PDB file of C-alpha atoms in Angstrom:
ATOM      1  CA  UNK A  36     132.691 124.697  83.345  1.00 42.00           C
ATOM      2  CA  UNK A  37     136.407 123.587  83.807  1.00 42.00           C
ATOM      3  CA  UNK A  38     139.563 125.895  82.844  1.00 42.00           C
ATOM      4  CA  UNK A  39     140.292 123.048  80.196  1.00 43.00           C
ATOM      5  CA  UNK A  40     136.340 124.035  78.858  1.00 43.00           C
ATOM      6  CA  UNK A  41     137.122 128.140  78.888  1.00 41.00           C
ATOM      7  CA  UNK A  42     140.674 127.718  77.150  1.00 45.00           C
ATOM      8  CA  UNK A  43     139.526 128.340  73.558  1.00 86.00           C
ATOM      9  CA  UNK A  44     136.650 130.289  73.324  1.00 92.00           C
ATOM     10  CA  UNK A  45     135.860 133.168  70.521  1.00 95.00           C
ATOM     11  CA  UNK A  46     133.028 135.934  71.906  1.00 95.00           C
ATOM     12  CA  UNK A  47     131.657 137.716  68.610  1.00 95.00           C
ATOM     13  CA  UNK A  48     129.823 141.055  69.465  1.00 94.00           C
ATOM     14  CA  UNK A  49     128.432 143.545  67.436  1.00 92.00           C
ATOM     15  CA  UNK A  50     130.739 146.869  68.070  1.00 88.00           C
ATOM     16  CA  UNK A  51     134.872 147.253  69.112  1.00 88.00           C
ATOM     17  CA  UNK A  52     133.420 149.276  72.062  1.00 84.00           C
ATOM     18  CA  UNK A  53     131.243 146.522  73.220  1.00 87.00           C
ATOM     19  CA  UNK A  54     133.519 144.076  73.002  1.00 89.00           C
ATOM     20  CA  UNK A  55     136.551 145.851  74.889  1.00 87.00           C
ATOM     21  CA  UNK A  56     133.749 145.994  77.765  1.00 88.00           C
ATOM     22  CA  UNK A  57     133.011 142.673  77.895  1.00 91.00           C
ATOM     23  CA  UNK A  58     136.793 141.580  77.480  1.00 89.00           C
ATOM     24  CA  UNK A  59     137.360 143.065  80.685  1.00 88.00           C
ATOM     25  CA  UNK A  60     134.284 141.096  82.272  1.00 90.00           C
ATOM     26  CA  UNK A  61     134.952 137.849  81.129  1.00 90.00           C
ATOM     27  CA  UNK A  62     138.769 137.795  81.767  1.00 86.00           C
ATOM     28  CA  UNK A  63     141.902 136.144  79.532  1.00 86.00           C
ATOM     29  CA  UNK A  64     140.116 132.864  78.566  1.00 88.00           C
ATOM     30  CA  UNK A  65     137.877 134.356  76.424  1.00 92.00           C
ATOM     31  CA  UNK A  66     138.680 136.795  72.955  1.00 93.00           C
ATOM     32  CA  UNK A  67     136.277 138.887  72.079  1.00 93.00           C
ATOM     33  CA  UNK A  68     135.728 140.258  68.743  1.00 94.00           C
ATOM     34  CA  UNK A  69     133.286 142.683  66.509  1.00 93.00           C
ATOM     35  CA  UNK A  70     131.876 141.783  63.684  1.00 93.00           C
ATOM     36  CA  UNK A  71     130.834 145.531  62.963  1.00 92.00           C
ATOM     37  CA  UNK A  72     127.219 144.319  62.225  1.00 90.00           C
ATOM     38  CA  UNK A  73     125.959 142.617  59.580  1.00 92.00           C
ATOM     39  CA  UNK A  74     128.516 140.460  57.473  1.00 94.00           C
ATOM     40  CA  UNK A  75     125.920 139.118  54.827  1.00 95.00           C
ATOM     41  CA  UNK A  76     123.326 141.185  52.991  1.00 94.00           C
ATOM     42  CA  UNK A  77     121.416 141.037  50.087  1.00 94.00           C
ATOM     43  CA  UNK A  78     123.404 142.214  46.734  1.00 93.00           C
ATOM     44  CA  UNK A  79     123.183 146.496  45.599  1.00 87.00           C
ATOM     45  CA  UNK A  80     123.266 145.185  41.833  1.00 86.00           C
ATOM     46  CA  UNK A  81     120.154 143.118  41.649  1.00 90.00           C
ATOM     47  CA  UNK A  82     117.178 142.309  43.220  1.00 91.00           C
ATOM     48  CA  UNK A  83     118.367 139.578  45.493  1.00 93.00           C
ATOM     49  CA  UNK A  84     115.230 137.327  45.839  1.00 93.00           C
ATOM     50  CA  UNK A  85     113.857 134.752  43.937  1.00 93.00           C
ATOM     51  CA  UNK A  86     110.373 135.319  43.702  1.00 91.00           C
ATOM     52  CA  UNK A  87     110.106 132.176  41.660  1.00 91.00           C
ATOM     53  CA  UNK A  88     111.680 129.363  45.089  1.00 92.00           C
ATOM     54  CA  UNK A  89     109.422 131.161  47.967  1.00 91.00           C
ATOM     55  CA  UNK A  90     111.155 134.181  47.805  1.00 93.00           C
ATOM     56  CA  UNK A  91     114.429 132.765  49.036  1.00 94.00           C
ATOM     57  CA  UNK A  92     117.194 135.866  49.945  1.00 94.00           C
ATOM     58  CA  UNK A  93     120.445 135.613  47.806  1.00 94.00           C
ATOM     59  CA  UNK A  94     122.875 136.605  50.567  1.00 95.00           C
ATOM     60  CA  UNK A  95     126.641 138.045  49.304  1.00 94.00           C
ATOM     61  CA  UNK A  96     129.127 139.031  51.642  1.00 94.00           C
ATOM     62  CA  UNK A  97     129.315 143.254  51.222  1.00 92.00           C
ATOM     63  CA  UNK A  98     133.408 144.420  50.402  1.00 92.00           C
ATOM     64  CA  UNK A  99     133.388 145.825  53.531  1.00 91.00           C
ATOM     65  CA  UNK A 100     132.687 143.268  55.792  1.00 92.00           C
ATOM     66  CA  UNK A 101     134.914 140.860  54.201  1.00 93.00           C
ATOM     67  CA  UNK A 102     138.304 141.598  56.023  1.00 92.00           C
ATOM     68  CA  UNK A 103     135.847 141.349  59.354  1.00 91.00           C
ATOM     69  CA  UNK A 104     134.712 137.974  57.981  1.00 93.00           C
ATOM     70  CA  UNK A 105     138.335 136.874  57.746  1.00 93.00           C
ATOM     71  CA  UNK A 106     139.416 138.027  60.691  1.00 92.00           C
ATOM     72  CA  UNK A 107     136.568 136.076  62.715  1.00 94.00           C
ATOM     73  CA  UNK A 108     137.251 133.149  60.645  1.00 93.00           C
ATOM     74  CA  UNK A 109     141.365 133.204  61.282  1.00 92.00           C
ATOM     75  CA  UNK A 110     140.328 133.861  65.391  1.00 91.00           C
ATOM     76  CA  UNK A 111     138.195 130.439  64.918  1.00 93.00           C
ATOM     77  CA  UNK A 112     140.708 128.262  63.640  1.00 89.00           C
ATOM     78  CA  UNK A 113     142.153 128.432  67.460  1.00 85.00           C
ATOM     79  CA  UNK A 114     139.390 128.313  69.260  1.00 89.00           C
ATOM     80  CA  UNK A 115     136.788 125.328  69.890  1.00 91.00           C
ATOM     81  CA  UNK A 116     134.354 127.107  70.821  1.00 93.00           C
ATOM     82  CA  UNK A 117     132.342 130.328  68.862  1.00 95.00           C
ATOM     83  CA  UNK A 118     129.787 132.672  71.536  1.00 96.00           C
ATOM     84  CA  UNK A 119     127.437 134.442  69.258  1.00 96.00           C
ATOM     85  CA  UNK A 120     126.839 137.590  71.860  1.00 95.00           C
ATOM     86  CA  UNK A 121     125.290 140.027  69.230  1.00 95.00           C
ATOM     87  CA  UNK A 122     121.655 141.705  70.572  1.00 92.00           C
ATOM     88  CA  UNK A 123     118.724 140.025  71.787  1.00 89.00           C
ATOM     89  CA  UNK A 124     116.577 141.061  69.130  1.00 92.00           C
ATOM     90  CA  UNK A 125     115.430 140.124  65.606  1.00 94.00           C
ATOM     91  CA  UNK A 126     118.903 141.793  63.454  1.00 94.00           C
ATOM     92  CA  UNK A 127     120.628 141.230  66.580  1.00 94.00           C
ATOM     93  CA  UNK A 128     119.625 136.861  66.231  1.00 96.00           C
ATOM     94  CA  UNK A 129     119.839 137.213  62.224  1.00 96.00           C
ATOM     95  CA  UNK A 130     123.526 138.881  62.267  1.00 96.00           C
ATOM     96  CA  UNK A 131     124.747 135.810  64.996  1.00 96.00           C
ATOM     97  CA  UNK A 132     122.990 133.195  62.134  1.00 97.00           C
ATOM     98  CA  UNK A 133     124.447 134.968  59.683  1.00 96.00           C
ATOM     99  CA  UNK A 134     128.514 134.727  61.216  1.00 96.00           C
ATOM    100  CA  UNK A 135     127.620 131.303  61.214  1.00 96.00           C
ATOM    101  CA  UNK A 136     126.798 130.782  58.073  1.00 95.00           C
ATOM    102  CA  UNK A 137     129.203 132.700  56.434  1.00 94.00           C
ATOM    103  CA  UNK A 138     131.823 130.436  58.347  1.00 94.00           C
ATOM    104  CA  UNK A 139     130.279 127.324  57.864  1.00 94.00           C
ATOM    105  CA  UNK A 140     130.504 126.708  61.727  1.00 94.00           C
ATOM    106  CA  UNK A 141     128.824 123.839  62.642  1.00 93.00           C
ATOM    107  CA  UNK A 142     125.752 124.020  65.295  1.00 92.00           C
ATOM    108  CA  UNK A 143     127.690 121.600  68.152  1.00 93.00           C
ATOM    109  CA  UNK A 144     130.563 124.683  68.069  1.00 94.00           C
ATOM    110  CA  UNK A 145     128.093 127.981  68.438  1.00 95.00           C
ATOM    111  CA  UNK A 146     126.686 128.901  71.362  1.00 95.00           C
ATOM    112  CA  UNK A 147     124.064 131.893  71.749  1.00 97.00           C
ATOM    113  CA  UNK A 148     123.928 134.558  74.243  1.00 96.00           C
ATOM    114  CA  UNK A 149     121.733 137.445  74.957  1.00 92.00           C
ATOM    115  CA  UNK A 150     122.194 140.198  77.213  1.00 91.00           C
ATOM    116  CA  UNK A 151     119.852 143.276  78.081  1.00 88.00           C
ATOM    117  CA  UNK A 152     122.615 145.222  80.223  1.00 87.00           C
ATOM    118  CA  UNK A 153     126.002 144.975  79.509  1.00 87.00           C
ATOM    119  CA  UNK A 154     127.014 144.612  83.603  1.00 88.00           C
ATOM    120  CA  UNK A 155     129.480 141.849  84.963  1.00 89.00           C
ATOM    121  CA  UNK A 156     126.315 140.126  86.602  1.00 91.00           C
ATOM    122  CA  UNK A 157     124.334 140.055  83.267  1.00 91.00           C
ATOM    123  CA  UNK A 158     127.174 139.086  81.073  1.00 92.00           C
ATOM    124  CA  UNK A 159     128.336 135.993  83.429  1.00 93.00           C
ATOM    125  CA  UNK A 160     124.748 135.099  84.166  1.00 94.00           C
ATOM    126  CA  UNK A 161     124.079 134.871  80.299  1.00 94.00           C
ATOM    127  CA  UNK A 162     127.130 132.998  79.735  1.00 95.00           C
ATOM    128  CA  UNK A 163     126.210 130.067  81.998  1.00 94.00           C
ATOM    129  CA  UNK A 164     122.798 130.008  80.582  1.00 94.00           C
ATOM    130  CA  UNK A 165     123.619 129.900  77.150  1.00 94.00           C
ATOM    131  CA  UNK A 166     120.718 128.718  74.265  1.00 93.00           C
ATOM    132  CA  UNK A 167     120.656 128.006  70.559  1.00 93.00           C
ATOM    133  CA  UNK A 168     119.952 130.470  67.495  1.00 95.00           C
ATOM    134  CA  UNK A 169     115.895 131.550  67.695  1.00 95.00           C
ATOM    135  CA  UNK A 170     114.661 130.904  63.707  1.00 96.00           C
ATOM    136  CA  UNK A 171     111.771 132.397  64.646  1.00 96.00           C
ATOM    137  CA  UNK A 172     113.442 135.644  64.798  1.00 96.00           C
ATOM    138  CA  UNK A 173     115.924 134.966  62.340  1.00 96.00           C
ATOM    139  CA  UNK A 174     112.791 134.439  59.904  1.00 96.00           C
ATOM    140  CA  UNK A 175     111.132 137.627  60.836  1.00 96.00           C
ATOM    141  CA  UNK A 176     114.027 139.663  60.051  1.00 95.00           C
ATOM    142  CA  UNK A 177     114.693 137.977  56.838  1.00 95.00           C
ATOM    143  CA  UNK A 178     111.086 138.518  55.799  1.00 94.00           C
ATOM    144  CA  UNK A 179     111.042 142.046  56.843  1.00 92.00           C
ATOM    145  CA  UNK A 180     114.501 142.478  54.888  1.00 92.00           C
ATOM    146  CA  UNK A 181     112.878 140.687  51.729  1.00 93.00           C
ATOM    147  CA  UNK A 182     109.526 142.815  52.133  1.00 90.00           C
ATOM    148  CA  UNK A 183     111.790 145.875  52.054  1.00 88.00           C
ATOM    149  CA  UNK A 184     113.589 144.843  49.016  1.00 89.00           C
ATOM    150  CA  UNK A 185     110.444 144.071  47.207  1.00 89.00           C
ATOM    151  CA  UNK A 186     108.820 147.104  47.804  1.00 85.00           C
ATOM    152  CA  UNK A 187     112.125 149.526  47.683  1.00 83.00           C
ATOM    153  CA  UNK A 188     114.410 148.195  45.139  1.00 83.00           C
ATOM    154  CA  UNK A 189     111.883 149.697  42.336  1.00 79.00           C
ATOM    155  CA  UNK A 190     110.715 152.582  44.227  1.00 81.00           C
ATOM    156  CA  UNK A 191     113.886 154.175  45.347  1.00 82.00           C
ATOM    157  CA  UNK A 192     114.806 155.386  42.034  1.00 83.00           C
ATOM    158  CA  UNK A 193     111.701 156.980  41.452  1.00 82.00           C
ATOM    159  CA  UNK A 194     112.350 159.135  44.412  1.00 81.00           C
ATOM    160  CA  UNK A 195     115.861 159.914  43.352  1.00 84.00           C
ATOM    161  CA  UNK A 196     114.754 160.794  39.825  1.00 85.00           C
ATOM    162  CA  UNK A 197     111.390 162.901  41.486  1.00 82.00           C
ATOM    163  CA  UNK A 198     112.973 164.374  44.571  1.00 80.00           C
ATOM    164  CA  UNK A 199     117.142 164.033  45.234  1.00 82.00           C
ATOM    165  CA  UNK A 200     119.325 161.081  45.533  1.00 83.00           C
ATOM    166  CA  UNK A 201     120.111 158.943  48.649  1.00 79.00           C
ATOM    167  CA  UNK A 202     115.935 158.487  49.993  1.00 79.00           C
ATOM    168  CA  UNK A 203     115.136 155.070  50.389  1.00 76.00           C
ATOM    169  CA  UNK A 204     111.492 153.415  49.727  1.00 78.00           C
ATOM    170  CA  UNK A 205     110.103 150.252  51.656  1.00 76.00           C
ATOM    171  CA  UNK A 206     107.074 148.589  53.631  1.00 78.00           C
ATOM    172  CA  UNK A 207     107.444 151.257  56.267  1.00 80.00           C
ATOM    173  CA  UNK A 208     108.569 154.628  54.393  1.00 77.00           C
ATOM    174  CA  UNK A 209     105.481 153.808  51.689  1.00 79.00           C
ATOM    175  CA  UNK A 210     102.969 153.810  54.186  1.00 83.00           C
ATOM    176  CA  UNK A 211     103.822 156.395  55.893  1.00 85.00           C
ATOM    177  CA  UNK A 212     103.559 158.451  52.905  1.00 82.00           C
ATOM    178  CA  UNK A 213     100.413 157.491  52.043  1.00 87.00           C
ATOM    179  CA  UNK A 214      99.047 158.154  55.469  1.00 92.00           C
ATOM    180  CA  UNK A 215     100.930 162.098  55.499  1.00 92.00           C
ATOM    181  CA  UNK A 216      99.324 162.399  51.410  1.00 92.00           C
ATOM    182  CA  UNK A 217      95.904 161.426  52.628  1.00 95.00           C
ATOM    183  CA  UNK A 218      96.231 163.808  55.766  1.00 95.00           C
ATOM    184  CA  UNK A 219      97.728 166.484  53.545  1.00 96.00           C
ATOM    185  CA  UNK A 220      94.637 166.029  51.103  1.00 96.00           C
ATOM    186  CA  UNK A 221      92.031 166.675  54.472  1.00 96.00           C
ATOM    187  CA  UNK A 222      94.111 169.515  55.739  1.00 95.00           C
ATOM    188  CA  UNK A 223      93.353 171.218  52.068  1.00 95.00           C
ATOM    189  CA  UNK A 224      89.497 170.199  52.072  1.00 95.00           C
ATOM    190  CA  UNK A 225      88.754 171.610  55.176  1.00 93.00           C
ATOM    191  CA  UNK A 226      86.329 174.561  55.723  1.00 90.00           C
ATOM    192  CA  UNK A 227      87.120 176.546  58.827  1.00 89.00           C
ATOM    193  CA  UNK A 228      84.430 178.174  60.864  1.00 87.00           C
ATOM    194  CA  UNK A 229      84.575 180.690  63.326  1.00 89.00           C
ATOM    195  CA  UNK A 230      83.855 180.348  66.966  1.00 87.00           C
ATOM    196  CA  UNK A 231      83.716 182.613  70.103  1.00 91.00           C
ATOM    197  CA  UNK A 232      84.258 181.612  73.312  1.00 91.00           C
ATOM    198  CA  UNK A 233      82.866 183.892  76.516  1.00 89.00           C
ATOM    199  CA  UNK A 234      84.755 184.015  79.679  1.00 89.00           C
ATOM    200  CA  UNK A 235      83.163 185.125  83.581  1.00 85.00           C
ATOM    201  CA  UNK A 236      84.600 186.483  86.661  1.00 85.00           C
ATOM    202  CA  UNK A 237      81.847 186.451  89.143  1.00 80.00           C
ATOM    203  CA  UNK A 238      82.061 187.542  92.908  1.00 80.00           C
ATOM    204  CA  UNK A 239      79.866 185.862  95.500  1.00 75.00           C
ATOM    205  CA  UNK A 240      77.788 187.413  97.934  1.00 76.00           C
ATOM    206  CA  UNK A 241      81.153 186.968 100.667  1.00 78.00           C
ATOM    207  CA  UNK A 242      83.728 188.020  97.726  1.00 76.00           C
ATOM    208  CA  UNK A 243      84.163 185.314  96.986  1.00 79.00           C
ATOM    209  CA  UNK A 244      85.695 184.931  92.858  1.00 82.00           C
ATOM    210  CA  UNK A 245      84.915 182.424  90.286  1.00 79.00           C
ATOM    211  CA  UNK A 246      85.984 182.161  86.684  1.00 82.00           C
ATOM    212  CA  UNK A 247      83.334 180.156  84.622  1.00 83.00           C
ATOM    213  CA  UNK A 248      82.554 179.948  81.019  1.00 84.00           C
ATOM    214  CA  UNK A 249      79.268 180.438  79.056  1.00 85.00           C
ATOM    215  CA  UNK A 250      78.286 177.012  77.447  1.00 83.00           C
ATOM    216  CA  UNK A 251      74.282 177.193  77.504  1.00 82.00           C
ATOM    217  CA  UNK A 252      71.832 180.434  76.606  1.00 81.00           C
ATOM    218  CA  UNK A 253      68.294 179.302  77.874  1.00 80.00           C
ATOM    219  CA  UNK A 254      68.821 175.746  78.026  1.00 78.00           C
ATOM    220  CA  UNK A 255      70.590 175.174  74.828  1.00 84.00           C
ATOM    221  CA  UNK A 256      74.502 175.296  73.870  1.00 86.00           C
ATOM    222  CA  UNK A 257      75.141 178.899  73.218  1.00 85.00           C
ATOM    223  CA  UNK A 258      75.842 179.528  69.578  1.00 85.00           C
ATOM    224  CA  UNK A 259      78.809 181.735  68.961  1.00 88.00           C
ATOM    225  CA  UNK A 260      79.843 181.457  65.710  1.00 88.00           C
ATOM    226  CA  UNK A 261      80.616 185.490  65.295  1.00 90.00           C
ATOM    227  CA  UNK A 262      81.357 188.761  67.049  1.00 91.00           C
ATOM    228  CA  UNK A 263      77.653 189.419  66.711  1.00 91.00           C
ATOM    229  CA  UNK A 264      76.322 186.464  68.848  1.00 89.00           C
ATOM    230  CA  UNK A 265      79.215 186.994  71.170  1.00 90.00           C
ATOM    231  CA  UNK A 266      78.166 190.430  72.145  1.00 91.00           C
ATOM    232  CA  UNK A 267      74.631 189.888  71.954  1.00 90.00           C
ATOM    233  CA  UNK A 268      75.018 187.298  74.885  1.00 88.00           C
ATOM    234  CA  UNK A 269      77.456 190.027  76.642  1.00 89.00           C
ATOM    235  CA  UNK A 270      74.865 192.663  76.507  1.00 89.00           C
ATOM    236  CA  UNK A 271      72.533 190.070  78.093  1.00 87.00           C
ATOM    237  CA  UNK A 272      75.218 189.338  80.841  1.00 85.00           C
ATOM    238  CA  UNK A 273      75.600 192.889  81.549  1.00 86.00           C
ATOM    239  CA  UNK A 274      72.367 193.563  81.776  1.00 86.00           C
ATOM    240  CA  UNK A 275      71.015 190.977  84.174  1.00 82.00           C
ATOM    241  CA  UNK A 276      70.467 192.143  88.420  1.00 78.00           C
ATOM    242  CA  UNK A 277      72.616 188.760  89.027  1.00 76.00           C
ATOM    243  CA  UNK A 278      73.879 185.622  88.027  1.00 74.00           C
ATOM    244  CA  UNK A 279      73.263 182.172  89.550  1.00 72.00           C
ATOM    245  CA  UNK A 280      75.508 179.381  89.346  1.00 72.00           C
ATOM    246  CA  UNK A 281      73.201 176.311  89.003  1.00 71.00           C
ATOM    247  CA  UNK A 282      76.049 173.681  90.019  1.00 73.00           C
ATOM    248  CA  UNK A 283      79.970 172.988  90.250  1.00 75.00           C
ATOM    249  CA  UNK A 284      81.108 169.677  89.537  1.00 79.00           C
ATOM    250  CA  UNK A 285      84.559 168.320  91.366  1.00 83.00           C
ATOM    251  CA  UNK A 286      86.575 165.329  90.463  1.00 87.00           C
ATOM    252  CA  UNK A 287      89.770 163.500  91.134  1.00 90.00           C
ATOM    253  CA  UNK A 288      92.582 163.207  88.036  1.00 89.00           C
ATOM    254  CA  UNK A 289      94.615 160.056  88.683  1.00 90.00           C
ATOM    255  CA  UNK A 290      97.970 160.698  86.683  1.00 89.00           C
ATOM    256  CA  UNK A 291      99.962 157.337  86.006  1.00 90.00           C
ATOM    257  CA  UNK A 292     104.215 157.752  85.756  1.00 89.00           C
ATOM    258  CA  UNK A 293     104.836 157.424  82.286  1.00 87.00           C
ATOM    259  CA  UNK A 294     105.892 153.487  80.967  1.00 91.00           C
ATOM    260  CA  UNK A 295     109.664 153.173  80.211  1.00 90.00           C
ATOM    261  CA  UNK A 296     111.106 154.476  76.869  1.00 91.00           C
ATOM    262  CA  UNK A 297     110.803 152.728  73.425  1.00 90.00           C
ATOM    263  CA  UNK A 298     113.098 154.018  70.957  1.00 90.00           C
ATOM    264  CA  UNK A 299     110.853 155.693  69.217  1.00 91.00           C
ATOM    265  CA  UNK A 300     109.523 157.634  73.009  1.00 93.00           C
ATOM    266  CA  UNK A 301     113.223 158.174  73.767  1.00 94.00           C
ATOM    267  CA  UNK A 302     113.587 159.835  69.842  1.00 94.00           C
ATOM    268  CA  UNK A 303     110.662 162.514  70.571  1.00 94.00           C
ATOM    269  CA  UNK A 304     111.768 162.976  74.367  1.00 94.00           C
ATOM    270  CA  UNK A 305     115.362 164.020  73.482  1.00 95.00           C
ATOM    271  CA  UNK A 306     114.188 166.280  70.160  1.00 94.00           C
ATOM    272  CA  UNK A 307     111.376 167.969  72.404  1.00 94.00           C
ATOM    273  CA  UNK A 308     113.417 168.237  75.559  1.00 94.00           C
ATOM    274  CA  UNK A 309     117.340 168.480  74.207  1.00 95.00           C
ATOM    275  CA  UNK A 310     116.831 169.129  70.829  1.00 94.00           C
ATOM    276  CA  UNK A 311     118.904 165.855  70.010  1.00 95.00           C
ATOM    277  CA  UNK A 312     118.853 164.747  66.262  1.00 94.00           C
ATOM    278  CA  UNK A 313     117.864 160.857  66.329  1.00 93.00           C
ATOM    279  CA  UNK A 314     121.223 160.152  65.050  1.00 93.00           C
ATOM    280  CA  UNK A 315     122.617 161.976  68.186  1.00 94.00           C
ATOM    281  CA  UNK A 316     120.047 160.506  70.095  1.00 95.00           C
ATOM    282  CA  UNK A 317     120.642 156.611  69.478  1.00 92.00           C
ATOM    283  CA  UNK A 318     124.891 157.372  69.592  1.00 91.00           C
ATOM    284  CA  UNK A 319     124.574 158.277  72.839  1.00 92.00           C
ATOM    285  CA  UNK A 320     122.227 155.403  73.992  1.00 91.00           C
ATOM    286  CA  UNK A 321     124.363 153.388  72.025  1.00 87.00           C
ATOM    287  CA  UNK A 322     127.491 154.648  74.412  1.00 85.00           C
ATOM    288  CA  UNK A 323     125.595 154.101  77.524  1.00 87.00           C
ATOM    289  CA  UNK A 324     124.091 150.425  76.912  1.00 84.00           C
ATOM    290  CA  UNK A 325     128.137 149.628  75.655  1.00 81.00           C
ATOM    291  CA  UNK A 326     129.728 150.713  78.721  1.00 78.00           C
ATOM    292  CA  UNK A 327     131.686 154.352  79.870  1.00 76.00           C
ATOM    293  CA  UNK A 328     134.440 154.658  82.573  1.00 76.00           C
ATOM    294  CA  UNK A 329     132.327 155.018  85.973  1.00 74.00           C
ATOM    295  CA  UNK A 330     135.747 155.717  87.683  1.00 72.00           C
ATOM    296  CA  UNK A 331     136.467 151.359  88.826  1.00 69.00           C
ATOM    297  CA  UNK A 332     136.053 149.604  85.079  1.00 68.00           C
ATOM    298  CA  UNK A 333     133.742 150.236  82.621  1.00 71.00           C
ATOM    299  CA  UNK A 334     129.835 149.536  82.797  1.00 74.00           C
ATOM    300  CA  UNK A 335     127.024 149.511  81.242  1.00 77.00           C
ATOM    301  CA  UNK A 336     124.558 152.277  82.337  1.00 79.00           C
ATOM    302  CA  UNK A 337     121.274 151.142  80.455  1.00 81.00           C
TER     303      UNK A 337
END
């Protein structure tokens, strides 16, 4: 790629803090901008898909993402070439299609690049590798976006008018419900029953100590479903000249490190461990993956 290549070229990221990192990386013939996420959505006022043409999404551009529409679009006009650098995942691939088609850019200007570490290696590396839009994931977020609009735009209400304002309903938050109703409805038809367990501490003929546990009472699996049969087998125990341990059984555990973190496995780890919110959670992964001041430059740390 020549200088005369790298003089125009407009880098569209998802967050300001992202993009002032990767400003730095790329250097002064590239300008880097946010889009602040999504710049297209599906309208508040109205259903938004026509179940009638295949379900096809009725996109508007939301009020506030209009002046971040412009701005991109105004950045364009002096560049010749558009980098679409937003996440390499499914909203991350439908908010760089999106950009493009809410400027009407056509596909010999945009250029796609994905990232998993925001580091001057990955960032340069991705930029001479660059590859067009994925549909594929495009597609599946549109359909999950639809699916949730189907299933929510109806539903929501009835949880504002039932419960309190502001809960949302849709393919996930429905089943989920369903599955903690169901659960709820076991939890009520159970019938508890009362068990007993009996704990030994037996000396050897050397003094030697061992802490077993009765499981069988003349061949069979004791039964101690009371006090009753619990002390019956005590008085038993007590009253016996000795005790004979008939076998001991030794075996190897094999433990395995645990597999890298999922956002959902990083959620749980920082509540149980920290006592992080998600919300807290995910801001602070969010600040990591964008890049902090390691004392020479910014860099990403995840």
């Amino acid at each position: 790629m020549t200088n005369k290549d790298m003089a125009k070229n407009l880098v569209v990221v998802e967050s300001p803090a992202k993009a002032k990192t990767i400003g730095k990386i790329l250097g002064r013939n590239y300008k880097v901008l946010a889009s602040y996420g999504h710049v297209r959505d599906l309208p508040k006022s109205k259903l938004g898909v026509d179940v009638e043409k295949n379900f096809e999404p009725q996109y508007v551009i939301p009020t506030k993402s209009r002046k971040n529409l412009t701005a991109l679009k105004e950045a364009f006009k002096d560049a010749d070439m558009m980098w679409l650098a937003t996440d390499e995942d499914r909203e991350g691939e439908a908010i760089a299609w999106h950009i493009q088609q809410g400027l009407k850019i056509p596909d010999e200007k945009v250029k796609r690049v994905a990232f998993h570490e925001i580091t001057e290696t990955a960032v340069k590396k991705a930029f001479e590798n660059p590859r067009g839009l994925n549909m594929n994931m495009v597609n599946a977020q549109q359909a999950r976006r639809v699916l949730d609009r189907l299933v929510g735009y109806k539903l929501s209400p009835l949880l504002w008018k039932k419960i309190f304002r502001g809960l949302s309903a849709g393919r996930v938050q429905s089943a989920a419900l369903r599955l903690i109703v169901e659960r709820e409805r076991e939890i009520k038809a159970f019938k508890p029953e009362e068990y007993w367990e009996i704990d030994l501490s037996l000396a050897g003929e050397k003094g030697e100590k061992l802490t077993t546990r009765v499981i069988n009472e003349n061949g069979k699996k004791a039964e101690l479903r009371n006090q009753a049969d619990a002390d019956r087998i005590v008085e038993k125990i007590q009253a016996a000249d000795k005790h004979i341990v008939s076998g001991i059984k030794k075996g190897e555990r094999k433990r395995s490190p645990s597999p890298p973190f999922t956002t959902s496995t990083l959620q749980q780890a920082a509540g149980t461990n920290l006592g992080y919110s998600v919300k807290k959670t995910m801001t602070v992964a969010q600040q990591l993956y964008e890049g902090i001041d390691v004392g020479f430059g910014s860099a990403g740390l995840i």
